[in-house]
């Protein structure tokens, strides 16, 4: 029987923590925002923290990718030595939109070194690494590759932590039939992955952004009365309404395990812009033409936040092309 691993001393952990703080740049201690004042000030209190794991959930067409690209470009502009990594799971990452956002932000700030805005934007794109994957195993392998790169240019990793993550990676690689996994096993695998991602983000002071879809709120139960444990579990899920706006009809996919393993969770939705628009959509008195002409505003809502008390804060914005603007 192998010997048990020796316990870690608190003094050792404190020394490592102090060393990490001493080697962290001042830029990494600041927050990074979207560049849209109404979002950064009203909802985020300045932006996202480096070292945090953040999810942006929303239905298709809610500008999740645009918001994430604004954060990425702002981070690259804040530090000329910084780099970004995009893990594309759908093959639809819009590099042209990223280049346009970079060009617009460089134009607003003013180009340096005698370069045009287009040339400076090109240099920014040179610091973005794009990795395309096709399934969850590919995501895990991409994160492992990114982690190896970060470790090669950072402090040496503790052997115990390295063994823990390697065992996790092997477990995922050995999963041959993901569709047949039970729901509990899938949630456990997701939680393990998120903990590994959170550790990497915190250790290397990077802001990890996860884009997540939504699923409809369940109105009736598909389970029979004989399946009481599942029915009770489903009843909890049925009442899970994350937004302060009751007009929203969806919730973040991947379940509560996903939300509980995040530092900050953003939910994007749409609501009628003015009272007349709400009456046309929900009042039941307007005709189809009135409903179709109603104006909508996008809502950037913080539905969970571990440490800064921003839960429940929100801001209304519009996404016009690749630009984020105040809705009012």
Coordinates of N, CA, C and O in Angstrom, one line a residue, residues 76 234 322:
X76 N -6.1 43.3 -24.5 CA -4.9 43.3 -25.3 C -4.4 44.8 -25.4 O -3.2 45.0 -25.5
X234 N -37.0 17.5 -10.7 CA -37.5 18.3 -11.8 C -38.2 19.5 -11.3 O -38.2 20.6 -11.9
X322 N -20.9 45.7 -34.5 CA -20.0 45.3 -33.4 C -19.9 46.3 -32.3 O -19.0 46.1 -31.4

